[in-house]
mmCIF file of C-alpha atoms in Angstrom:
data_model
loop_
_atom_site.group_PDB
_atom_site.id
_atom_site.type_symbol
_atom_site.label_atom_id
_atom_site.label_comp_id
_atom_site.label_asym_id
_atom_site.label_seq_id
_atom_site.Cartn_x
_atom_site.Cartn_y
_atom_site.Cartn_z
ATOM 1 C CA UNK A 1 -80.827 -79.230 -14.224
ATOM 2 C CA UNK A 2 -81.431 -75.727 -15.488
ATOM 3 C CA UNK A 3 -80.582 -72.873 -13.160
ATOM 4 C CA UNK A 4 -78.271 -74.990 -10.998
ATOM 5 C CA UNK A 5 -75.101 -73.164 -10.002
ATOM 6 C CA UNK A 6 -71.957 -74.269 -11.835
ATOM 7 C CA UNK A 7 -69.462 -76.328 -9.866
ATOM 8 C CA UNK A 8 -66.655 -74.590 -11.707
ATOM 9 C CA UNK A 9 -65.782 -71.066 -10.594
ATOM 10 C CA UNK A 10 -65.591 -68.266 -13.147
ATOM 11 C CA UNK A 11 -61.950 -67.235 -12.818
ATOM 12 C CA UNK A 12 -62.542 -64.142 -14.910
ATOM 13 C CA UNK A 13 -64.463 -62.513 -12.076
ATOM 14 C CA UNK A 14 -62.184 -63.023 -9.123
ATOM 15 C CA UNK A 15 -62.414 -60.185 -6.593
ATOM 16 C CA UNK A 16 -59.828 -57.456 -7.031
ATOM 17 C CA UNK A 17 -58.432 -58.213 -3.575
ATOM 18 C CA UNK A 18 -57.711 -61.800 -4.653
ATOM 19 C CA UNK A 19 -56.061 -60.618 -7.886
ATOM 20 C CA UNK A 20 -53.892 -58.259 -5.863
ATOM 21 C CA UNK A 21 -52.890 -61.105 -3.526
ATOM 22 C CA UNK A 22 -51.994 -63.335 -6.500
ATOM 23 C CA UNK A 23 -49.921 -60.591 -8.137
ATOM 24 C CA UNK A 24 -47.888 -60.106 -4.950
ATOM 25 C CA UNK A 25 -46.954 -63.801 -4.981
ATOM 26 C CA UNK A 26 -45.347 -63.512 -8.413
ATOM 27 C CA UNK A 27 -41.602 -63.128 -8.676
ATOM 28 C CA UNK A 28 -40.677 -62.531 -12.300
ATOM 29 C CA UNK A 29 -41.685 -59.854 -14.790
ATOM 30 C CA UNK A 30 -42.553 -62.568 -17.319
ATOM 31 C CA UNK A 31 -44.993 -64.251 -14.914
ATOM 32 C CA UNK A 32 -46.573 -60.880 -14.070
ATOM 33 C CA UNK A 33 -47.143 -60.075 -17.766
ATOM 34 C CA UNK A 34 -48.647 -63.539 -18.359
ATOM 35 C CA UNK A 35 -50.865 -63.124 -15.283
ATOM 36 C CA UNK A 36 -52.233 -59.803 -16.570
ATOM 37 C CA UNK A 37 -52.881 -61.315 -20.013
ATOM 38 C CA UNK A 38 -55.084 -64.191 -18.789
ATOM 39 C CA UNK A 39 -58.313 -62.380 -19.682
ATOM 40 C CA UNK A 40 -59.673 -58.880 -20.240
ATOM 41 C CA UNK A 41 -60.960 -58.470 -16.676
ATOM 42 C CA UNK A 42 -57.579 -59.410 -15.172
ATOM 43 C CA UNK A 43 -55.845 -57.104 -17.639
ATOM 44 C CA UNK A 44 -58.096 -54.148 -16.778
ATOM 45 C CA UNK A 45 -58.008 -54.671 -12.996
ATOM 46 C CA UNK A 46 -56.582 -51.518 -11.337
ATOM 47 C CA UNK A 47 -53.600 -53.170 -9.690
ATOM 48 C CA UNK A 48 -50.623 -51.142 -8.429
ATOM 49 C CA UNK A 49 -47.288 -51.211 -10.225
ATOM 50 C CA UNK A 50 -45.341 -54.370 -9.299
ATOM 51 C CA UNK A 51 -42.758 -52.647 -7.109
ATOM 52 C CA UNK A 52 -42.549 -55.803 -4.990
ATOM 53 C CA UNK A 53 -40.692 -57.689 -7.724
ATOM 54 C CA UNK A 54 -37.007 -58.250 -6.885
ATOM 55 C CA UNK A 55 -34.268 -57.079 -9.271
ATOM 56 C CA UNK A 56 -34.819 -59.414 -12.178
ATOM 57 C CA UNK A 57 -32.690 -62.082 -13.745
ATOM 58 C CA UNK A 58 -31.464 -60.399 -16.912
ATOM 59 C CA UNK A 59 -32.662 -60.978 -20.419
ATOM 60 C CA UNK A 60 -30.068 -61.131 -23.166
ATOM 61 C CA UNK A 61 -30.871 -58.544 -25.823
ATOM 62 C CA UNK A 62 -29.751 -60.039 -29.115
ATOM 63 C CA UNK A 63 -27.790 -57.831 -31.473
ATOM 64 C CA UNK A 64 -29.775 -56.712 -34.481
ATOM 65 C CA UNK A 65 -28.393 -56.802 -37.994
ATOM 66 C CA UNK A 66 -30.203 -55.353 -40.962
ATOM 67 C CA UNK A 67 -30.236 -57.544 -44.044
ATOM 68 C CA UNK A 68 -28.931 -56.059 -47.267
ATOM 69 C CA UNK A 69 -32.386 -56.209 -48.875
ATOM 70 C CA UNK A 70 -34.495 -55.364 -45.839
ATOM 71 C CA UNK A 71 -34.908 -52.293 -43.676
ATOM 72 C CA UNK A 72 -35.019 -52.340 -39.900
ATOM 73 C CA UNK A 73 -38.412 -53.834 -38.990
ATOM 74 C CA UNK A 74 -38.321 -52.791 -35.329
ATOM 75 C CA UNK A 75 -38.317 -56.379 -34.046
ATOM 76 C CA UNK A 76 -35.872 -57.185 -31.256
ATOM 77 C CA UNK A 77 -35.238 -60.517 -29.544
ATOM 78 C CA UNK A 78 -34.615 -61.053 -25.841
ATOM 79 C CA UNK A 79 -33.565 -64.361 -24.298
ATOM 80 C CA UNK A 80 -35.197 -64.842 -20.874
ATOM 81 C CA UNK A 81 -32.908 -66.785 -18.517
ATOM 82 C CA UNK A 82 -35.690 -67.408 -15.989
ATOM 83 C CA UNK A 83 -38.006 -69.039 -18.548
ATOM 84 C CA UNK A 84 -35.281 -70.289 -20.904
ATOM 85 C CA UNK A 85 -37.150 -68.914 -23.908
ATOM 86 C CA UNK A 86 -37.066 -66.131 -26.443
ATOM 87 C CA UNK A 87 -39.261 -63.030 -26.357
ATOM 88 C CA UNK A 88 -39.825 -61.021 -29.519
ATOM 89 C CA UNK A 89 -40.761 -57.370 -28.989
ATOM 90 C CA UNK A 90 -41.869 -54.886 -31.609
ATOM 91 C CA UNK A 91 -40.195 -51.558 -30.825
ATOM 92 C CA UNK A 92 -40.976 -49.052 -33.590
ATOM 93 C CA UNK A 93 -39.366 -46.306 -31.491
ATOM 94 C CA UNK A 94 -35.892 -47.653 -32.258
ATOM 95 C CA UNK A 95 -36.215 -48.285 -35.991
ATOM 96 C CA UNK A 96 -32.999 -47.136 -37.676
ATOM 97 C CA UNK A 97 -31.618 -46.060 -34.320
ATOM 98 C CA UNK A 98 -28.955 -47.609 -32.123
ATOM 99 C CA UNK A 99 -29.634 -49.261 -28.747
ATOM 100 C CA UNK A 100 -26.280 -48.507 -27.211
ATOM 101 C CA UNK A 101 -26.484 -49.401 -23.523
ATOM 102 C CA UNK A 102 -28.887 -50.436 -20.776
ATOM 103 C CA UNK A 103 -29.345 -49.903 -17.045
ATOM 104 C CA UNK A 104 -32.214 -50.400 -14.569
ATOM 105 C CA UNK A 105 -34.605 -51.606 -17.287
ATOM 106 C CA UNK A 106 -33.942 -48.716 -19.684
ATOM 107 C CA UNK A 107 -32.321 -48.752 -23.111
ATOM 108 C CA UNK A 108 -30.154 -45.822 -24.180
ATOM 109 C CA UNK A 109 -31.202 -45.029 -27.760
ATOM 110 C CA UNK A 110 -29.142 -42.699 -29.964
ATOM 111 C CA UNK A 111 -29.952 -41.615 -33.515
ATOM 112 C CA UNK A 112 -28.930 -39.175 -36.225
ATOM 113 C CA UNK A 113 -25.332 -38.742 -35.104
ATOM 114 C CA UNK A 114 -26.277 -37.815 -31.541
ATOM 115 C CA UNK A 115 -28.984 -35.305 -32.430
ATOM 116 C CA UNK A 116 -31.693 -37.485 -30.875
ATOM 117 C CA UNK A 117 -31.203 -39.227 -27.514
ATOM 118 C CA UNK A 118 -33.737 -40.916 -25.232
ATOM 119 C CA UNK A 119 -34.217 -43.685 -22.699
ATOM 120 C CA UNK A 120 -36.792 -46.374 -23.532
ATOM 121 C CA UNK A 121 -38.375 -49.030 -21.336
ATOM 122 C CA UNK A 122 -39.111 -51.748 -23.947
ATOM 123 C CA UNK A 123 -41.785 -53.374 -21.762
ATOM 124 C CA UNK A 124 -43.852 -50.314 -20.810
ATOM 125 C CA UNK A 125 -42.819 -48.346 -23.953
ATOM 126 C CA UNK A 126 -42.260 -45.262 -21.807
ATOM 127 C CA UNK A 127 -39.700 -42.822 -23.202
ATOM 128 C CA UNK A 128 -37.630 -40.179 -21.414
ATOM 129 C CA UNK A 129 -36.048 -37.707 -23.794
ATOM 130 C CA UNK A 130 -32.558 -36.405 -23.093
ATOM 131 C CA UNK A 131 -30.751 -33.417 -24.632
ATOM 132 C CA UNK A 132 -28.915 -34.095 -27.901
ATOM 133 C CA UNK A 133 -25.197 -34.673 -27.542
ATOM 134 C CA UNK A 134 -24.585 -31.990 -30.162
ATOM 135 C CA UNK A 135 -25.944 -29.097 -28.052
ATOM 136 C CA UNK A 136 -23.858 -26.798 -25.787
ATOM 137 C CA UNK A 137 -22.853 -28.210 -22.406
ATOM 138 C CA UNK A 138 -21.793 -27.100 -18.950
ATOM 139 C CA UNK A 139 -18.720 -28.343 -17.140
ATOM 140 C CA UNK A 140 -19.050 -30.032 -13.762
ATOM 141 C CA UNK A 141 -18.596 -27.464 -10.995
ATOM 142 C CA UNK A 142 -19.672 -24.421 -12.989
ATOM 143 C CA UNK A 143 -22.459 -22.137 -11.800
ATOM 144 C CA UNK A 144 -25.741 -22.486 -13.654
ATOM 145 C CA UNK A 145 -25.609 -18.865 -14.785
ATOM 146 C CA UNK A 146 -22.218 -19.414 -16.452
ATOM 147 C CA UNK A 147 -22.162 -19.373 -20.277
ATOM 148 C CA UNK A 148 -22.547 -22.705 -22.030
ATOM 149 C CA UNK A 149 -19.744 -24.302 -24.016
ATOM 150 C CA UNK A 150 -19.851 -25.870 -27.448
ATOM 151 C CA UNK A 151 -19.598 -29.618 -27.123
ATOM 152 C CA UNK A 152 -15.970 -30.582 -27.778
ATOM 153 C CA UNK A 153 -16.995 -33.877 -29.290
ATOM 154 C CA UNK A 154 -17.363 -34.144 -33.040
ATOM 155 C CA UNK A 155 -19.934 -36.640 -34.311
ATOM 156 C CA UNK A 156 -19.905 -38.289 -37.691
ATOM 157 C CA UNK A 157 -21.744 -41.278 -39.207
ATOM 158 C CA UNK A 158 -18.717 -43.531 -38.744
ATOM 159 C CA UNK A 159 -18.820 -43.275 -34.961
ATOM 160 C CA UNK A 160 -20.110 -46.440 -33.344
ATOM 161 C CA UNK A 161 -22.292 -45.506 -30.407
ATOM 162 C CA UNK A 162 -22.343 -49.106 -29.235
ATOM 163 C CA UNK A 163 -19.078 -48.400 -27.397
ATOM 164 C CA UNK A 164 -21.017 -46.477 -24.767
ATOM 165 C CA UNK A 165 -22.308 -46.964 -21.248
ATOM 166 C CA UNK A 166 -25.191 -45.532 -19.210
ATOM 167 C CA UNK A 167 -25.593 -45.480 -15.406
ATOM 168 C CA UNK A 168 -28.740 -44.392 -13.549
ATOM 169 C CA UNK A 169 -28.090 -43.511 -9.917
ATOM 170 C CA UNK A 170 -31.664 -44.497 -8.958
ATOM 171 C CA UNK A 171 -35.065 -45.107 -10.501
ATOM 172 C CA UNK A 172 -36.055 -42.422 -13.006
ATOM 173 C CA UNK A 173 -39.084 -41.530 -10.871
ATOM 174 C CA UNK A 174 -36.648 -40.118 -8.306
ATOM 175 C CA UNK A 175 -36.164 -36.390 -9.081
ATOM 176 C CA UNK A 176 -32.557 -36.667 -7.892
ATOM 177 C CA UNK A 177 -31.721 -39.447 -10.359
ATOM 178 C CA UNK A 178 -28.443 -38.693 -12.131
ATOM 179 C CA UNK A 179 -27.942 -40.162 -15.611
ATOM 180 C CA UNK A 180 -24.310 -40.682 -16.573
ATOM 181 C CA UNK A 181 -23.201 -41.582 -20.097
ATOM 182 C CA UNK A 182 -19.667 -42.666 -20.986
ATOM 183 C CA UNK A 183 -19.820 -42.003 -24.692
ATOM 184 C CA UNK A 184 -17.566 -43.860 -27.106
ATOM 185 C CA UNK A 185 -14.891 -44.255 -24.420
ATOM 186 C CA UNK A 186 -14.105 -40.577 -24.839
ATOM 187 C CA UNK A 187 -16.584 -38.208 -23.165
ATOM 188 C CA UNK A 188 -18.384 -38.334 -19.800
ATOM 189 C CA UNK A 189 -21.788 -36.628 -19.711
ATOM 190 C CA UNK A 190 -24.231 -36.427 -16.787
ATOM 191 C CA UNK A 191 -27.785 -35.136 -16.587
ATOM 192 C CA UNK A 192 -30.617 -34.811 -14.078
ATOM 193 C CA UNK A 193 -34.173 -34.959 -15.378
ATOM 194 C CA UNK A 194 -35.267 -31.354 -15.812
ATOM 195 C CA UNK A 195 -31.805 -29.953 -16.566
ATOM 196 C CA UNK A 196 -31.509 -27.734 -19.617
ATOM 197 C CA UNK A 197 -28.382 -29.408 -20.950
ATOM 198 C CA UNK A 198 -25.755 -32.074 -20.341
ATOM 199 C CA UNK A 199 -22.987 -31.490 -17.827
ATOM 200 C CA UNK A 200 -19.576 -32.686 -18.930
ATOM 201 C CA UNK A 201 -17.103 -34.302 -16.516
ATOM 202 C CA UNK A 202 -13.555 -33.446 -17.505
ATOM 203 C CA UNK A 203 -10.834 -36.066 -17.415
ATOM 204 C CA UNK A 204 -8.378 -34.764 -14.762
ATOM 205 C CA UNK A 205 -5.521 -36.680 -16.418
ATOM 206 C CA UNK A 206 -5.767 -35.135 -19.847
ATOM 207 C CA UNK A 207 -3.008 -37.202 -21.408
ATOM 208 C CA UNK A 208 -4.246 -40.563 -20.075
ATOM 209 C CA UNK A 209 -6.974 -42.790 -21.491
ATOM 210 C CA UNK A 210 -10.040 -43.564 -19.375
ATOM 211 C CA UNK A 211 -10.816 -47.283 -19.593
ATOM 212 C CA UNK A 212 -14.214 -47.145 -17.893
ATOM 213 C CA UNK A 213 -16.487 -44.927 -15.768
ATOM 214 C CA UNK A 214 -19.194 -45.511 -13.200
ATOM 215 C CA UNK A 215 -21.205 -43.444 -10.728
ATOM 216 C CA UNK A 216 -21.845 -44.645 -7.201
ATOM 217 C CA UNK A 217 -23.028 -42.926 -4.016
ATOM 218 C CA UNK A 218 -22.462 -39.388 -5.282
ATOM 219 C CA UNK A 219 -19.070 -40.004 -6.863
ATOM 220 C CA UNK A 220 -17.689 -40.555 -10.335
ATOM 221 C CA UNK A 221 -15.122 -43.352 -10.627
ATOM 222 C CA UNK A 222 -12.692 -43.072 -13.544
ATOM 223 C CA UNK A 223 -10.634 -46.191 -14.243
ATOM 224 C CA UNK A 224 -7.549 -45.751 -16.411
ATOM 225 C CA UNK A 225 -5.724 -47.988 -18.823
ATOM 226 C CA UNK A 226 -2.578 -49.802 -17.797
ATOM 227 C CA UNK A 227 0.538 -47.632 -17.725
ATOM 228 C CA UNK A 228 -1.263 -44.369 -16.903
ATOM 229 C CA UNK A 229 -0.246 -41.922 -14.191
ATOM 230 C CA UNK A 230 -2.988 -43.200 -11.863
ATOM 231 C CA UNK A 231 -5.047 -46.366 -11.760
ATOM 232 C CA UNK A 232 -8.217 -44.532 -10.786
ATOM 233 C CA UNK A 233 -9.511 -41.078 -9.856
ATOM 234 C CA UNK A 234 -12.641 -40.485 -7.779
ATOM 235 C CA UNK A 235 -14.500 -37.182 -8.295
ATOM 236 C CA UNK A 236 -17.137 -35.891 -5.868
ATOM 237 C CA UNK A 237 -20.160 -34.750 -7.885
ATOM 238 C CA UNK A 238 -20.920 -31.955 -5.381
ATOM 239 C CA UNK A 239 -17.285 -30.887 -4.956
ATOM 240 C CA UNK A 240 -15.614 -31.690 -8.287
ATOM 241 C CA UNK A 241 -12.376 -30.003 -7.217
ATOM 242 C CA UNK A 242 -12.085 -32.710 -4.551
ATOM 243 C CA UNK A 243 -10.396 -35.507 -6.497
ATOM 244 C CA UNK A 244 -8.955 -38.649 -4.957
ATOM 245 C CA UNK A 245 -6.239 -40.345 -7.048
ATOM 246 C CA UNK A 246 -5.444 -44.030 -6.615
ATOM 247 C CA UNK A 247 -2.223 -45.755 -7.465
ATOM 248 C CA UNK A 248 -2.915 -49.301 -6.349
ATOM 249 C CA UNK A 249 -0.256 -51.598 -4.943
ATOM 250 C CA UNK A 250 -1.978 -54.557 -6.583
ATOM 251 C CA UNK A 251 -1.415 -54.231 -10.311
ATOM 252 C CA UNK A 252 -3.946 -55.166 -12.954
ATOM 253 C CA UNK A 253 -1.396 -56.136 -15.553
ATOM 254 C CA UNK A 254 -2.283 -57.390 -19.023
ATOM 255 C CA UNK A 255 -5.976 -57.085 -18.259
ATOM 256 C CA UNK A 256 -9.015 -55.639 -19.971
ATOM 257 C CA UNK A 257 -10.473 -53.371 -17.280
ATOM 258 C CA UNK A 258 -14.060 -52.515 -16.436
ATOM 259 C CA UNK A 259 -15.995 -51.020 -13.525
ATOM 260 C CA UNK A 260 -19.175 -52.349 -11.934
ATOM 261 C CA UNK A 261 -21.305 -50.923 -9.143
ATOM 262 C CA UNK A 262 -22.531 -53.630 -6.749
ATOM 263 C CA UNK A 263 -24.374 -53.841 -3.456
ATOM 264 C CA UNK A 264 -21.259 -53.404 -1.357
ATOM 265 C CA UNK A 265 -19.348 -50.869 -3.433
ATOM 266 C CA UNK A 266 -17.490 -50.501 -6.694
ATOM 267 C CA UNK A 267 -15.789 -53.488 -8.308
ATOM 268 C CA UNK A 268 -13.139 -53.639 -10.970
ATOM 269 C CA UNK A 269 -13.586 -56.568 -13.321
ATOM 270 C CA UNK A 270 -10.472 -57.705 -15.106
ATOM 271 C CA UNK A 271 -10.239 -60.222 -17.908
ATOM 272 C CA UNK A 272 -6.789 -61.693 -18.232
ATOM 273 C CA UNK A 273 -5.977 -63.511 -21.452
ATOM 274 C CA UNK A 274 -4.154 -66.778 -20.766
ATOM 275 C CA UNK A 275 -2.296 -67.207 -24.031
ATOM 276 C CA UNK A 276 -0.751 -70.503 -23.033
ATOM 277 C CA UNK A 277 -4.211 -72.019 -22.548
ATOM 278 C CA UNK A 278 -5.889 -70.170 -25.390
ATOM 279 C CA UNK A 279 -8.693 -68.790 -23.243
ATOM 280 C CA UNK A 280 -9.620 -65.895 -20.976
ATOM 281 C CA UNK A 281 -9.770 -65.793 -17.208
ATOM 282 C CA UNK A 282 -11.859 -63.459 -15.079
ATOM 283 C CA UNK A 283 -10.683 -61.855 -11.875
ATOM 284 C CA UNK A 284 -12.662 -59.536 -9.622
ATOM 285 C CA UNK A 285 -11.345 -56.743 -7.400
ATOM 286 C CA UNK A 286 -13.056 -54.410 -4.959
ATOM 287 C CA UNK A 287 -11.863 -50.907 -4.209
ATOM 288 C CA UNK A 288 -11.253 -50.243 -0.525
ATOM 289 C CA UNK A 289 -11.424 -46.471 -0.443
ATOM 290 C CA UNK A 290 -10.257 -45.967 3.131
ATOM 291 C CA UNK A 291 -7.229 -48.218 2.645
ATOM 292 C CA UNK A 292 -6.663 -46.862 -0.885
ATOM 293 C CA UNK A 293 -6.041 -50.273 -2.396
ATOM 294 C CA UNK A 294 -7.520 -53.049 -4.472
ATOM 295 C CA UNK A 295 -8.692 -56.272 -2.853
ATOM 296 C CA UNK A 296 -8.776 -59.461 -4.915
ATOM 297 C CA UNK A 297 -12.220 -61.074 -4.490
ATOM 298 C CA UNK A 298 -12.688 -64.811 -4.928
ATOM 299 C CA UNK A 299 -16.056 -65.157 -3.188
ATOM 300 C CA UNK A 300 -19.189 -63.112 -3.820
ATOM 301 C CA UNK A 301 -21.714 -65.592 -2.487
ATOM 302 C CA UNK A 302 -24.519 -63.015 -2.631
ATOM 303 C CA UNK A 303 -23.743 -61.630 -6.080
ATOM 304 C CA UNK A 304 -23.695 -62.988 -9.619
ATOM 305 C CA UNK A 305 -22.204 -60.844 -12.382
ATOM 306 C CA UNK A 306 -23.340 -60.814 -16.008
ATOM 307 C CA UNK A 307 -21.382 -59.201 -18.792
ATOM 308 C CA UNK A 308 -20.994 -58.892 -22.522
ATOM 309 C CA UNK A 309 -18.643 -56.785 -24.581
ATOM 310 C CA UNK A 310 -18.556 -52.978 -24.584
ATOM 311 C CA UNK A 311 -18.838 -52.230 -20.836
ATOM 312 C CA UNK A 312 -22.204 -53.935 -20.335
ATOM 313 C CA UNK A 313 -22.007 -55.420 -16.854
ATOM 314 C CA UNK A 314 -24.804 -56.242 -14.450
ATOM 315 C CA UNK A 315 -24.780 -57.447 -10.833
ATOM 316 C CA UNK A 316 -27.713 -59.527 -9.533
ATOM 317 C CA UNK A 317 -28.335 -60.511 -5.927
ATOM 318 C CA UNK A 318 -28.115 -64.303 -5.874
ATOM 319 C CA UNK A 319 -30.302 -64.500 -2.776
ATOM 320 C CA UNK A 320 -33.316 -63.503 -4.896
ATOM 321 C CA UNK A 321 -32.903 -66.374 -7.364
ATOM 322 C CA UNK A 322 -32.358 -69.993 -6.364
ATOM 323 C CA UNK A 323 -30.927 -70.863 -9.774
ATOM 324 C CA UNK A 324 -27.903 -68.626 -9.146
ATOM 325 C CA UNK A 325 -25.195 -70.044 -6.963
ATOM 326 C CA UNK A 326 -23.418 -66.744 -6.439
ATOM 327 C CA UNK A 327 -19.747 -66.063 -6.819
ATOM 328 C CA UNK A 328 -20.067 -66.486 -10.584
ATOM 329 C CA UNK A 329 -19.752 -64.432 -13.717
ATOM 330 C CA UNK A 330 -21.700 -65.065 -16.904
ATOM 331 C CA UNK A 331 -20.321 -63.969 -20.233
ATOM 332 C CA UNK A 332 -21.849 -63.950 -23.714
ATOM 333 C CA UNK A 333 -19.707 -64.889 -26.696
ATOM 334 C CA UNK A 334 -20.583 -65.333 -30.331
ATOM 335 C CA UNK A 335 -18.771 -67.683 -32.662
ATOM 336 C CA UNK A 336 -18.959 -68.316 -36.424
ATOM 337 C CA UNK A 337 -21.679 -70.789 -37.321
ATOM 338 C CA UNK A 338 -20.610 -74.069 -38.892
ATOM 339 C CA UNK A 339 -23.598 -74.137 -41.212
ATOM 340 C CA UNK A 340 -25.297 -71.362 -43.104
ATOM 341 C CA UNK A 341 -22.922 -68.568 -42.089
ATOM 342 C CA UNK A 342 -23.707 -65.988 -39.446
ATOM 343 C CA UNK A 343 -23.007 -66.384 -35.744
ATOM 344 C CA UNK A 344 -24.167 -68.497 -32.827
ATOM 345 C CA UNK A 345 -24.461 -67.133 -29.319
ATOM 346 C CA UNK A 346 -23.217 -68.998 -26.288
ATOM 347 C CA UNK A 347 -23.353 -68.094 -22.602
ATOM 348 C CA UNK A 348 -20.411 -69.128 -20.453
ATOM 349 C CA UNK A 349 -20.037 -69.083 -16.681
ATOM 350 C CA UNK A 350 -16.932 -68.588 -14.610
ATOM 351 C CA UNK A 351 -16.497 -69.264 -10.895
ATOM 352 C CA UNK A 352 -14.423 -66.534 -9.313
ATOM 353 C CA UNK A 353 -12.481 -69.147 -7.343
ATOM 354 C CA UNK A 354 -10.649 -70.342 -10.461
ATOM 355 C CA UNK A 355 -11.795 -67.903 -13.156
ATOM 356 C CA UNK A 356 -12.116 -70.534 -15.886
ATOM 357 C CA UNK A 357 -14.973 -70.396 -18.371
ATOM 358 C CA UNK A 358 -17.475 -73.221 -18.760
ATOM 359 C CA UNK A 359 -20.263 -73.305 -21.323
ATOM 360 C CA UNK A 360 -23.783 -73.049 -19.875
ATOM 361 C CA UNK A 361 -26.136 -72.393 -22.824
ATOM 362 C CA UNK A 362 -25.717 -72.722 -26.562
ATOM 363 C CA UNK A 363 -28.309 -70.421 -28.084
ATOM 364 C CA UNK A 364 -28.240 -72.037 -31.512
ATOM 365 C CA UNK A 365 -31.754 -71.610 -32.798
ATOM 366 C CA UNK A 366 -34.079 -69.487 -34.890
ATOM 367 C CA UNK A 367 -33.441 -65.750 -34.734
ATOM 368 C CA UNK A 368 -30.232 -66.189 -32.778
ATOM 369 C CA UNK A 369 -28.295 -67.139 -35.909
ATOM 370 C CA UNK A 370 -27.592 -63.689 -37.286
ATOM 371 C CA UNK A 371 -25.352 -62.130 -39.885
ATOM 372 C CA UNK A 372 -23.214 -60.531 -37.192
ATOM 373 C CA UNK A 373 -23.844 -57.825 -34.603
ATOM 374 C CA UNK A 374 -24.583 -54.303 -35.748
ATOM 375 C CA UNK A 375 -25.941 -53.136 -32.402
ATOM 376 C CA UNK A 376 -24.455 -54.524 -29.240
ATOM 377 C CA UNK A 377 -25.819 -57.614 -27.541
ATOM 378 C CA UNK A 378 -26.210 -56.895 -23.849
ATOM 379 C CA UNK A 379 -27.819 -57.950 -20.610
ATOM 380 C CA UNK A 380 -31.099 -56.133 -20.001
ATOM 381 C CA UNK A 381 -32.746 -56.226 -16.564
ATOM 382 C CA UNK A 382 -36.516 -56.067 -17.270
ATOM 383 C CA UNK A 383 -38.703 -53.751 -15.212
ATOM 384 C CA UNK A 384 -42.368 -52.719 -15.276
ATOM 385 C CA UNK A 385 -41.877 -49.748 -12.929
#
């Protein structure tokens, strides 16, 4: 009968209040993007930024390798653990540049031997430009009217920026956000948005090698290689002359050392190679600053740790995601492919109680079989904020 109302509602014209209510029920960035893409009216609805989303399960950013006969096409692949599928993103901003590190949903992008540096959110495509690493710097603790210094670091095309790390003390929208970069395991730079130049943090133990760096609660944590004068030195960012050295009673012997900032403090992640078993074993330690010692941790029921090579660690609150049991570490490894050359990626898990690795996912498909990593492959925590 003509003119009779349809029994089927027109979902394209839901009230904005209902769309807002639906968006607040979503949990993952992927679901939020799909929700906004349902139709043009949902996409254009003036909804607030999804600040309600919990810290996300990470995506694995797959290392990119240019083919001998093909230039960088700007395509990058991300494996979504929550959906168990691959996302392909076109990022023209990073063509012929290196994605060196990631933190809080941002990629650290470096090009032209350090003469161009910026942070990129690959989902929103927002960029925050940072000073080049080749420009004069200040030293931590100097007055702002003091003369600048030539950067002591010499860049050349052979340097591999993938051996770098970035830490954001808070969201970039916070004017007090401090960006720290541990560049090539050699130089520590920090920068607040609006500064005129980088500030360089000097290594107080000039003859010892810094294994890793992190920034947490107003302090820089410098972890040293085995056999150095100290195991760690803590430097107050406001009072850099106030340095706290640590020589821990519990030794991290024959371990690859890294630092990780978590919900309850700073962790040291150690990977011990068990030569008799032909495999690696993970152990986790927490720094107890008041007691000035390391505590061996075998239970982090509220935290799951993700890591790859080259300092890229990420802690996720297990309470936000039912699929995470907590007290685990996930590691990415790539192995030579049996057919067709290239590499296959596999994700392994390790319970902190015993530290042994068990295979979880074998990412042996499509774009994941590559000619070998040129950039790093790393865990990326997606964000739309």
